[in-house]
Tab-separated table of C-alpha atoms and ligand atoms in Angstrom:
chain	number	residue	atom	x	y	z
G	5	MET	CA	124.875	116.002	45.350
G	6	LEU	CA	122.385	116.293	42.571
G	7	ALA	CA	124.745	114.564	40.116
G	8	ALA	CA	125.176	111.643	42.502
G	9	PHE	CA	121.437	111.308	42.775
G	10	THR	CA	120.979	111.402	39.016
G	11	VAL	CA	123.601	108.754	38.374
G	12	THR	CA	122.030	106.477	40.948
G	13	ALA	CA	118.554	107.063	39.644
G	14	MET	CA	119.520	106.432	36.033
G	15	GLY	CA	121.813	103.456	36.786
G	16	SER	CA	121.007	99.808	36.243
G	17	ARG	CA	119.723	99.341	39.803
G	18	LYS	CA	116.516	101.278	40.326
G	19	PRO	CA	116.781	102.580	43.872
G	20	SER	CA	113.918	101.809	46.206
G	21	PRO	CA	111.862	104.923	46.916
G	22	SER	CA	113.396	105.234	50.340
G	23	ASP	CA	116.938	105.272	48.862
G	24	ALA	CA	115.899	107.895	46.391
G	25	PHE	CA	114.155	109.848	49.107
G	26	ARG	CA	117.183	109.744	51.383
G	27	LEU	CA	119.370	111.166	48.625
G	28	ALA	CA	116.812	113.771	47.695
G	29	ARG	CA	116.459	114.883	51.317
G	30	GLU	CA	120.233	115.306	51.558
G	31	CYS	CA	120.274	117.216	48.320
G	32	TYR	CA	117.601	119.625	49.574
G	33	ALA	CA	119.292	119.905	52.964
G	34	THR	CA	122.475	121.222	51.335
G	35	LEU	CA	120.289	123.969	49.848
G	36	GLY	CA	118.802	124.804	53.244
G	37	VAL	CA	115.450	123.171	52.536
G	38	ASP	CA	113.795	121.183	55.331
G	39	VAL	CA	112.058	118.341	53.476
G	40	ASP	CA	110.293	116.999	56.567
G	41	ALA	CA	108.770	120.404	57.274
G	42	ALA	CA	107.632	120.620	53.649
G	43	LEU	CA	105.970	117.203	53.859
G	44	LYS	CA	104.221	118.142	57.083
G	45	ALA	CA	102.945	121.344	55.488
G	46	LEU	CA	101.741	119.496	52.388
G	47	ALA	CA	99.843	116.978	54.507
G	48	GLY	CA	97.991	119.903	56.097
G	49	ILE	CA	96.676	121.415	52.850
G	50	PRO	CA	93.231	120.099	51.931
G	51	ILE	CA	91.943	120.275	48.383
G	52	SER	CA	88.243	120.355	47.605
G	53	LEU	CA	87.325	117.846	44.902
G	54	GLN	CA	84.517	119.042	42.646
G	55	CYS	CA	81.720	116.450	42.716
G	56	TRP	CA	80.625	117.597	39.253
G	57	GLN	CA	83.631	115.996	37.549
G	58	GLY	CA	82.016	112.651	38.418
G	59	ASP	CA	78.876	113.013	36.311
G	60	ASP	CA	79.453	115.823	33.812
G	61	VAL	CA	77.689	118.487	35.927
G	62	GLY	CA	74.514	116.381	35.851
G	63	GLY	CA	73.176	116.341	39.404
G	64	PHE	CA	70.240	114.364	40.771
G	65	GLU	CA	67.213	116.493	40.104
G	66	ARG	CA	66.294	114.253	37.176
G	67	GLN	CA	64.505	116.999	35.302
G	68	GLY	CA	66.444	116.730	32.084
G	69	GLY	CA	67.231	119.892	30.201
G	70	GLU	CA	70.313	121.676	29.057
G	71	LEU	CA	73.367	122.393	31.160
G	72	GLY	CA	73.539	125.929	29.750
G	73	GLY	CA	74.966	128.906	31.563
G	74	GLY	CA	77.949	129.025	29.245
G	75	LEU	CA	79.153	125.640	30.543
G	76	ALA	CA	79.867	122.751	28.191
G	77	VAL	CA	81.080	119.217	28.884
G	78	THR	CA	82.836	117.378	26.079
G	79	GLY	CA	82.895	113.604	25.764
G	80	ASN	CA	80.834	110.566	26.596
G	81	TYR	CA	83.281	108.273	28.388
G	82	PRO	CA	81.387	105.213	29.644
G	83	GLY	CA	80.603	104.564	33.280
G	84	LYS	CA	79.462	107.910	34.624
G	85	ALA	CA	77.888	107.974	38.078
G	86	ARG	CA	74.087	107.888	37.831
G	87	THR	CA	73.131	107.979	41.489
G	88	PRO	CA	74.441	109.603	44.679
G	89	ASP	CA	75.757	106.227	45.864
G	90	GLU	CA	77.668	105.719	42.623
G	91	LEU	CA	79.095	109.225	42.798
G	92	ARG	CA	80.202	108.680	46.394
G	93	ALA	CA	81.770	105.319	45.473
G	94	ASP	CA	83.687	107.005	42.653
G	95	LEU	CA	84.843	109.806	44.939
G	96	GLU	CA	85.990	107.235	47.491
G	97	LYS	CA	87.990	105.464	44.798
G	98	ALA	CA	89.611	108.718	43.694
G	99	LEU	CA	90.339	109.797	47.273
G	100	SER	CA	91.985	106.431	47.990
G	101	LEU	CA	94.543	107.252	45.280
G	102	ILE	CA	95.246	110.790	46.472
G	103	PRO	CA	97.529	111.323	49.489
G	104	GLY	CA	96.275	113.436	52.389
G	105	ARG	CA	92.867	114.440	53.829
G	106	HIS	CA	90.598	116.409	51.568
G	107	ARG	CA	87.177	117.913	51.008
G	108	VAL	CA	84.328	117.434	48.563
G	109	ASN	CA	82.652	120.343	46.826
G	110	LEU	CA	78.925	119.868	46.174
G	111	HIS	CA	76.474	121.766	44.030
G	112	ALA	CA	72.855	122.252	45.055
G	113	MET	CA	71.731	120.080	42.110
G	114	TYR	CA	73.347	117.088	43.882
G	115	GLY	CA	70.739	116.949	46.648
G	116	GLU	CA	68.829	113.731	47.247
G	117	PHE	CA	65.184	114.437	46.691
G	118	GLY	CA	63.703	110.945	46.995
G	119	GLY	CA	62.041	111.075	43.581
G	120	GLN	CA	60.113	114.255	44.539
G	121	ARG	CA	60.250	117.414	42.499
G	122	VAL	CA	61.951	119.852	44.848
G	123	ASP	CA	62.584	123.131	43.100
G	124	ARG	CA	65.712	125.151	43.708
G	125	ASP	CA	63.855	127.599	45.957
G	126	GLU	CA	62.740	124.713	48.192
G	127	ILE	CA	66.013	122.914	48.974
G	128	GLU	CA	66.875	122.200	52.605
G	129	PRO	CA	69.716	120.710	54.641
G	130	ALA	CA	67.695	117.474	54.885
G	131	HIS	CA	68.272	116.881	51.174
G	132	PHE	CA	71.998	116.654	51.909
G	133	LYS	CA	71.888	114.496	55.025
G	134	ASN	CA	73.364	111.460	53.251
G	135	TRP	CA	76.245	113.556	51.940
G	136	ILE	CA	76.888	114.907	55.436
G	137	ALA	CA	76.804	111.430	56.991
G	138	TRP	CA	79.121	110.125	54.279
G	139	ALA	CA	81.529	113.031	54.726
G	140	LYS	CA	81.573	112.444	58.477
G	141	ALA	CA	82.221	108.717	58.064
G	142	ASN	CA	85.057	109.405	55.622
G	143	ARG	CA	86.480	112.353	57.624
G	144	LEU	CA	85.984	114.773	54.759
G	145	GLY	CA	85.034	118.430	54.811
G	146	LEU	CA	82.254	119.665	52.525
G	147	ASP	CA	81.974	122.818	50.453
G	148	PHE	CA	78.862	123.989	48.643
G	149	ASN	CA	77.516	126.005	45.711
G	150	PRO	CA	74.079	127.223	44.717
G	151	THR	CA	73.275	125.950	41.202
G	152	CYS	CA	72.186	128.989	39.184
G	153	PHE	CA	72.096	127.271	35.792
G	154	ALA	CA	70.558	124.192	34.122
G	155	HIS	CA	67.070	125.350	35.094
G	156	PRO	CA	64.030	126.838	33.299
G	157	GLN	CA	64.287	130.034	35.395
G	158	ALA	CA	67.803	130.519	33.977
G	159	ALA	CA	66.784	129.696	30.406
G	160	ASP	CA	67.719	133.123	29.030
G	161	GLY	CA	71.052	133.118	30.833
G	162	PHE	CA	70.144	135.581	33.590
G	163	THR	CA	69.526	134.843	37.272
G	164	LEU	CA	70.331	137.212	40.156
G	165	SER	CA	70.673	140.182	37.785
G	166	HIS	CA	67.560	139.391	35.755
G	167	ARG	CA	65.454	142.374	34.703
G	168	GLU	CA	62.352	140.611	36.061
G	169	LYS	CA	61.946	140.842	39.793
G	170	GLY	CA	60.216	137.446	40.076
G	171	ILE	CA	63.190	135.641	38.581
G	172	ARG	CA	65.628	137.507	40.827
G	173	THR	CA	63.527	136.598	43.844
G	174	PHE	CA	63.569	132.915	42.873
G	175	TRP	CA	67.374	132.844	42.676
G	176	ILE	CA	67.828	134.943	45.815
G	177	GLU	CA	65.787	132.341	47.693
G	178	HIS	CA	67.884	129.549	46.170
G	179	CYS	CA	71.134	131.207	47.218
G	180	ARG	CA	69.826	132.000	50.706
G	181	ARG	CA	68.895	128.374	51.206
G	182	SER	CA	72.270	127.289	49.845
G	183	ARG	CA	74.011	129.332	52.556
G	184	GLU	CA	71.841	127.671	55.205
G	185	ILE	CA	72.758	124.276	53.783
G	186	GLY	CA	76.426	125.252	53.806
G	187	ALA	CA	76.098	126.314	57.432
G	188	ALA	CA	74.431	123.014	58.318
G	189	MET	CA	77.282	121.132	56.658
G	190	GLY	CA	79.916	123.194	58.454
G	191	ARG	CA	78.160	122.758	61.811
G	192	ALA	CA	77.805	118.998	61.390
G	193	LEU	CA	81.373	118.447	60.232
G	194	GLY	CA	83.181	120.950	62.453
G	195	THR	CA	84.897	122.679	59.536
G	196	PRO	CA	83.578	125.752	57.735
G	197	CYS	CA	81.822	125.075	54.447
G	198	VAL	CA	82.977	127.473	51.736
G	199	THR	CA	79.756	128.358	49.926
G	200	ASN	CA	80.527	129.919	46.579
G	201	VAL	CA	78.115	131.900	44.426
G	202	TRP	CA	78.732	131.830	40.704
G	203	ILE	CA	76.069	132.966	38.248
G	204	PRO	CA	76.187	132.791	34.446
G	205	ASP	CA	74.500	136.152	33.748
G	206	GLY	CA	75.889	137.739	30.627
G	207	PHE	CA	75.260	139.168	27.178
G	208	LYS	CA	76.042	137.521	23.851
G	209	ASP	CA	75.996	140.915	22.160
G	210	THR	CA	76.738	144.437	23.297
G	211	PRO	CA	74.358	145.523	26.036
G	212	ALA	CA	72.741	148.947	25.955
G	213	ASP	CA	73.090	149.196	29.720
G	214	ARG	CA	75.843	147.538	31.708
G	215	LEU	CA	75.217	149.455	34.896
G	216	ALA	CA	71.636	148.485	35.750
G	217	PRO	CA	72.238	144.696	35.699
G	218	ARG	CA	75.255	145.188	37.945
G	219	GLU	CA	73.202	147.326	40.328
G	220	ARG	CA	70.575	144.596	40.397
G	221	LEU	CA	73.209	141.929	41.044
G	222	ALA	CA	74.752	143.853	43.946
G	223	ALA	CA	71.308	144.391	45.492
G	224	ALA	CA	70.385	140.715	45.011
G	225	LEU	CA	73.627	139.552	46.617
G	226	ASP	CA	73.013	141.878	49.554
G	227	ASP	CA	69.663	140.131	50.024
G	228	VAL	CA	71.318	136.704	49.742
G	229	PHE	CA	73.874	137.582	52.434
G	230	ALA	CA	71.522	139.641	54.643
G	231	LYS	CA	71.313	137.034	57.397
G	232	PRO	CA	74.529	136.782	59.385
G	233	LEU	CA	75.709	133.176	59.722
G	234	PRO	CA	78.646	132.056	61.873
G	235	ARG	CA	81.943	132.077	59.991
G	236	LYS	CA	82.953	128.950	61.809
G	237	HIS	CA	80.180	127.161	59.882
G	238	VAL	CA	79.987	128.899	56.527
G	239	LEU	CA	82.327	131.127	54.543
G	240	ASP	CA	80.655	133.090	51.735
G	241	ALA	CA	82.558	133.360	48.460
G	242	VAL	CA	81.767	135.076	45.156
G	243	GLU	CA	83.230	134.096	41.774
G	244	GLY	CA	83.622	136.320	38.728
G	245	LYS	CA	84.274	135.473	35.094
G	246	LEU	CA	85.333	137.320	32.004
G	247	PHE	CA	83.021	135.586	29.546
G	248	GLY	CA	81.152	132.365	28.899
G	249	ILE	CA	79.896	130.568	25.824
G	250	GLY	CA	76.972	132.681	24.667
G	251	ALA	CA	77.970	135.503	27.010
G	252	GLU	CA	80.935	136.847	25.101
G	253	SER	CA	80.215	140.563	25.175
G	254	CYS	CA	79.590	141.292	28.833
G	255	THR	CA	79.437	139.225	31.998
G	256	VAL	CA	77.513	140.978	34.756
G	257	GLY	CA	79.577	139.360	37.524
G	258	SER	CA	82.951	140.383	36.171
G	259	HIS	CA	86.223	140.300	38.082
G	260	GLU	CA	86.061	143.996	38.940
G	261	PHE	CA	82.442	143.654	40.046
G	262	TYR	CA	83.260	140.903	42.516
G	263	LEU	CA	86.571	142.353	43.653
G	264	GLY	CA	84.686	145.456	44.751
G	265	TYR	CA	81.838	143.410	46.160
G	266	ALA	CA	84.088	141.084	48.176
G	267	LEU	CA	86.155	143.983	49.547
G	268	THR	CA	83.192	146.101	50.623
G	269	ARG	CA	81.123	143.188	51.998
G	270	ARG	CA	84.039	141.204	53.473
G	271	LYS	CA	83.369	138.069	51.420
G	272	LEU	CA	85.893	135.586	50.089
G	273	LEU	CA	86.815	136.342	46.490
G	274	CYS	CA	86.969	133.232	44.301
G	275	LEU	CA	89.562	133.402	41.544
G	276	ASP	CA	89.034	130.733	38.872
G	277	ALA	CA	92.161	130.082	36.806
G	278	GLY	CA	90.085	129.745	33.630
G	279	HIS	CA	88.072	132.949	34.008
G	280	PHE	CA	90.464	135.562	32.672
G	281	HIS	CA	92.133	136.433	29.400
G	282	PRO	CA	94.001	133.377	28.091
G	283	THR	CA	97.403	134.872	28.896
G	284	GLU	CA	96.341	136.265	32.271
G	285	SER	CA	97.290	134.165	35.306
G	286	ILE	CA	95.595	134.258	38.676
G	287	ALA	CA	98.987	133.632	40.331
G	288	ASP	CA	99.843	137.315	40.320
G	289	LYS	CA	96.462	138.296	41.786
G	290	ILE	CA	96.749	136.231	44.983
G	291	SER	CA	99.140	138.483	46.922
G	292	SER	CA	97.270	141.641	45.907
G	293	VAL	CA	93.887	140.358	46.992
G	294	LEU	CA	95.262	138.911	50.234
G	295	LEU	CA	96.500	142.384	51.186
G	296	TYR	CA	92.881	143.414	51.588
G	297	LEU	CA	90.975	140.218	52.361
G	298	PRO	CA	91.868	137.706	55.040
G	299	GLU	CA	90.953	134.656	52.956
G	300	ILE	CA	90.247	133.746	49.349
G	301	LEU	CA	89.027	130.755	47.351
G	302	LEU	CA	90.792	129.457	44.267
G	303	HIS	CA	89.125	127.397	41.566
G	304	VAL	CA	92.132	125.611	40.170
G	305	SER	CA	91.429	124.809	36.567
G	306	ARG	CA	93.086	124.963	33.170
G	307	GLY	CA	91.755	127.196	30.466
G	308	VAL	CA	92.407	126.213	26.871
G	309	ARG	CA	91.338	128.877	24.381
G	310	TRP	CA	87.719	129.663	25.268
G	311	ASP	CA	87.091	126.688	27.532
G	312	SER	CA	87.900	127.252	31.182
G	313	ASP	CA	87.610	123.709	32.480
G	314	HIS	CA	90.324	121.287	31.336
G	315	VAL	CA	91.927	118.774	33.716
G	316	VAL	CA	94.717	120.471	35.682
G	317	THR	CA	98.191	119.541	34.437
G	318	LEU	CA	101.551	120.273	36.047
G	319	ASN	CA	102.270	123.266	33.833
G	320	ASP	CA	103.849	126.648	34.460
G	321	ASP	CA	100.518	128.245	35.364
G	322	LEU	CA	99.881	125.688	38.070
G	323	LEU	CA	103.420	125.977	39.437
G	324	ALA	CA	103.048	129.749	39.605
G	325	ILE	CA	99.697	129.509	41.406
G	326	ALA	CA	101.000	126.986	43.947
G	327	ARG	CA	104.119	129.066	44.528
G	328	GLU	CA	102.047	132.125	45.397
G	329	VAL	CA	99.723	130.112	47.632
G	330	VAL	CA	102.705	128.829	49.601
G	331	ALA	CA	104.450	132.208	49.675
G	332	CYS	CA	101.336	134.062	50.876
G	333	GLY	CA	100.179	131.450	53.405
G	334	PRO	CA	98.248	128.318	52.445
G	335	HIS	CA	95.995	128.712	55.501
G	336	ARG	CA	94.488	131.842	53.893
G	337	VAL	CA	93.704	130.213	50.562
G	338	HIS	CA	90.934	127.652	50.153
G	339	LEU	CA	91.814	125.376	47.265
G	340	GLY	CA	89.131	123.829	45.094
G	341	LEU	CA	89.383	122.151	41.730
G	342	ASP	CA	87.014	123.206	38.997
G	343	TYR	CA	87.048	121.304	35.731
G	344	PHE	CA	84.927	118.686	34.068
G	345	ASP	CA	86.118	116.321	31.386
G	346	ALA	CA	83.984	113.466	30.064
G	347	SER	CA	86.446	112.418	27.375
G	348	ILE	CA	88.585	110.362	29.794
G	349	ASN	CA	87.909	108.183	32.820
G	350	ARG	CA	86.294	110.608	35.272
G	351	ILE	CA	87.975	109.116	38.346
G	352	ALA	CA	91.362	109.431	36.648
G	353	ALA	CA	90.520	113.071	35.915
G	354	TRP	CA	90.082	113.733	39.651
G	355	VAL	CA	93.248	111.837	40.546
G	356	ILE	CA	95.405	113.516	37.899
G	357	GLY	CA	94.269	117.044	38.717
G	358	THR	CA	94.444	116.701	42.490
G	359	ARG	CA	97.831	115.008	42.513
G	360	ASN	CA	99.152	117.655	40.149
G	361	LEU	CA	98.033	120.454	42.435
G	362	GLN	CA	99.687	118.657	45.348
G	363	LYS	CA	102.889	118.163	43.360
G	364	ALA	CA	102.925	121.861	42.491
G	365	LEU	CA	102.434	122.745	46.171
G	366	LEU	CA	105.268	120.394	47.121
G	367	ILE	CA	107.625	121.990	44.593
G	368	ALA	CA	106.739	125.379	46.055
G	369	LEU	CA	107.304	124.138	49.616
G	370	LEU	CA	110.739	122.866	48.543
G	371	GLU	CA	111.841	126.182	47.035
G	372	PRO	CA	115.468	126.917	47.971
G	373	PRO	CA	115.658	130.032	50.200
G	374	ALA	CA	118.672	131.340	48.267
G	375	ILE	CA	116.290	132.543	45.557
G	376	ARG	CA	114.737	135.101	47.899
G	377	THR	CA	118.106	135.972	49.359
G	378	ALA	CA	119.421	136.776	45.895
G	379	GLU	CA	116.459	139.043	45.248
G	380	LEU	CA	116.930	140.833	48.555
G	381	ALA	CA	120.573	141.402	47.650
G	382	GLY	CA	119.528	142.828	44.297
G	383	ASP	CA	121.254	139.971	42.476
G	384	ASN	CA	118.758	139.252	39.719
G	385	THR	CA	121.264	137.111	37.850
G	386	ALA	CA	121.509	134.696	40.755
G	387	ARG	CA	117.744	134.757	41.247
G	388	LEU	CA	117.135	133.644	37.662
G	389	ALA	CA	119.942	131.103	37.726
G	390	LEU	CA	118.715	129.535	40.976
G	391	GLN	CA	115.076	129.537	39.878
G	392	GLU	CA	116.078	127.577	36.789
G	393	GLU	CA	118.378	125.182	38.684
G	394	ALA	CA	115.558	124.488	41.142
G	395	LYS	CA	113.486	123.036	38.304
G	396	SER	CA	115.668	119.920	38.138
G	397	LEU	CA	115.830	119.215	41.869
G	398	PRO	CA	114.636	115.700	42.777
G	399	PHE	CA	111.144	116.551	43.988
G	400	GLY	CA	109.779	113.324	42.455
G	401	ALA	CA	111.478	111.188	45.082
G	402	VAL	CA	110.000	113.372	47.814
G	403	TRP	CA	106.552	113.098	46.220
G	404	ASP	CA	106.779	109.300	46.055
G	405	TYR	CA	107.777	109.190	49.700
G	406	PHE	CA	104.867	111.443	50.590
G	407	CYS	CA	102.458	109.091	48.805
G	408	GLU	CA	103.890	106.054	50.577
G	409	THR	CA	103.794	107.642	54.024
G	410	GLN	CA	100.166	108.625	53.363
G	411	GLY	CA	99.288	105.043	52.437
G	412	VAL	CA	98.864	105.731	48.716
G	413	THR	CA	100.769	103.982	45.954
G	414	ALA	CA	103.551	106.092	44.459
G	415	GLY	CA	104.127	106.689	40.774
G	416	GLU	CA	101.735	105.507	38.083
G	417	ALA	CA	100.441	102.476	40.017
G	418	TRP	CA	97.180	104.342	40.733
G	419	LEU	CA	96.268	104.017	37.062
G	420	ALA	CA	96.039	100.222	37.252
G	421	GLU	CA	93.645	100.617	40.173
G	422	VAL	CA	91.461	102.983	38.189
G	423	LYS	CA	91.473	100.588	35.235
G	424	ALA	CA	90.480	97.699	37.504
G	425	PHE	CA	87.661	99.804	38.945
G	426	GLU	CA	86.578	100.628	35.420
G	427	ASN	CA	86.455	96.920	34.513
G	428	ASN	CA	84.791	95.759	37.706
G	429	VAL	CA	82.407	98.620	38.458
G	430	LEU	CA	82.108	101.358	35.830
G	431	SER	CA	81.706	99.028	32.835
G	432	LYS	CA	78.610	97.466	34.470
G	433	ARG	CA	76.806	100.782	34.602
G	434	ASP	CA	75.821	101.283	30.976
D	518	LIG	C1	81.743	128.394	35.880
D	518	LIG	C2	82.376	128.499	37.221
D	518	LIG	C3	81.738	127.656	38.271
D	518	LIG	C4	81.327	126.291	37.765
D	518	LIG	C5	80.878	125.339	38.821
D	518	LIG	C6	80.189	124.142	38.236
D	518	LIG	O1	82.455	129.002	34.892
D	518	LIG	O2	83.722	128.221	37.134
D	518	LIG	O3	82.570	127.590	39.362
D	518	LIG	O4	82.365	125.688	37.050
D	518	LIG	O5	80.109	126.005	39.728
D	519	LIG	ZN1	84.862	128.059	38.919
């Protein structure tokens, strides 16, 4: 079956996508894979697009200053969004090239403050009313994050775990308000807003005391989460990290810190693919954490050496993550992207990363059941053989069909649309 498909696909006549799809569906059917069920499942998995890819983690506070917090954006590609309307237009363009219904992930620094100076401990749902109206009009869900960096009160790299009570209080208030904003978004849109707390706090050199900052962080988080809010509106998540730039020796909010915190406080744990040792994958962590927590959040990213935020490519790490998400139950895993690249067209960066995550999910949904059967029978030879054979199954034809049925151009045609948008819109911005 597969050989017949390959010959047809490589022959002089390029089959129309529906021919290719028909052959691919037959091929999968002989392996006991229900392609239609896989496509239905894929259409039901939303991905949260990180707004911060659109403007290099800039935001709209217009106060200048360093990004900081161990985050660094490389590149100066022309045409970055300068206003909320431009950012929304860019997101709309990206979403039009991505099959399925998705979500947008906002940071507190993306509020619309009408030219006023509204400090982080003063933000309110009203500052996000345009985002909410836009999300409603475009049938998108929203997710949210307090912004605990790029601010004078975070200038020394510490926020919720700061040794000074006044600084902790400032950030506690910011995070409390962020949860209220998340709840307002979830209430307005009828879908819970995952509100994720990540803080940069960490030490460049060896601390004399690792325990006290962690005690302060746990106490601060307990204050942040003190007010119960309905889970149907807001889902609290906490995100750990091994190290950041300038925080190489100790990060207060480490993986173990937040694993314990999320388990004891019943919060969602956020696993960011770029926040561990370079050879350590989050794929293997998903099933373990889901044994003890009903839901988790993933920040799908690609770490390269010490940077955690490259555009997601369809590599082995991504395939392994998607496979575990599908195997453990996609409804229990909230998927968000987290990278920022200013060295290429920013809209293309969204499109490439999101489509890659969807392709990886599709490959996982199309996994032949004989692989599990072999494992159950103790036949590890067959398991390995079938896993490797599965890599050359014709998932591309299924992907193209998925794009077409979702009203999105298949293959590389999206790139021409991004280039046209760059010529007609982005190039006029500088
Ligand atoms: C930083 C974390 C965090 C941020 C965003 C901007 O290392 O991954 O999630 O990337 O909040
Ligand atoms: Zn992250």
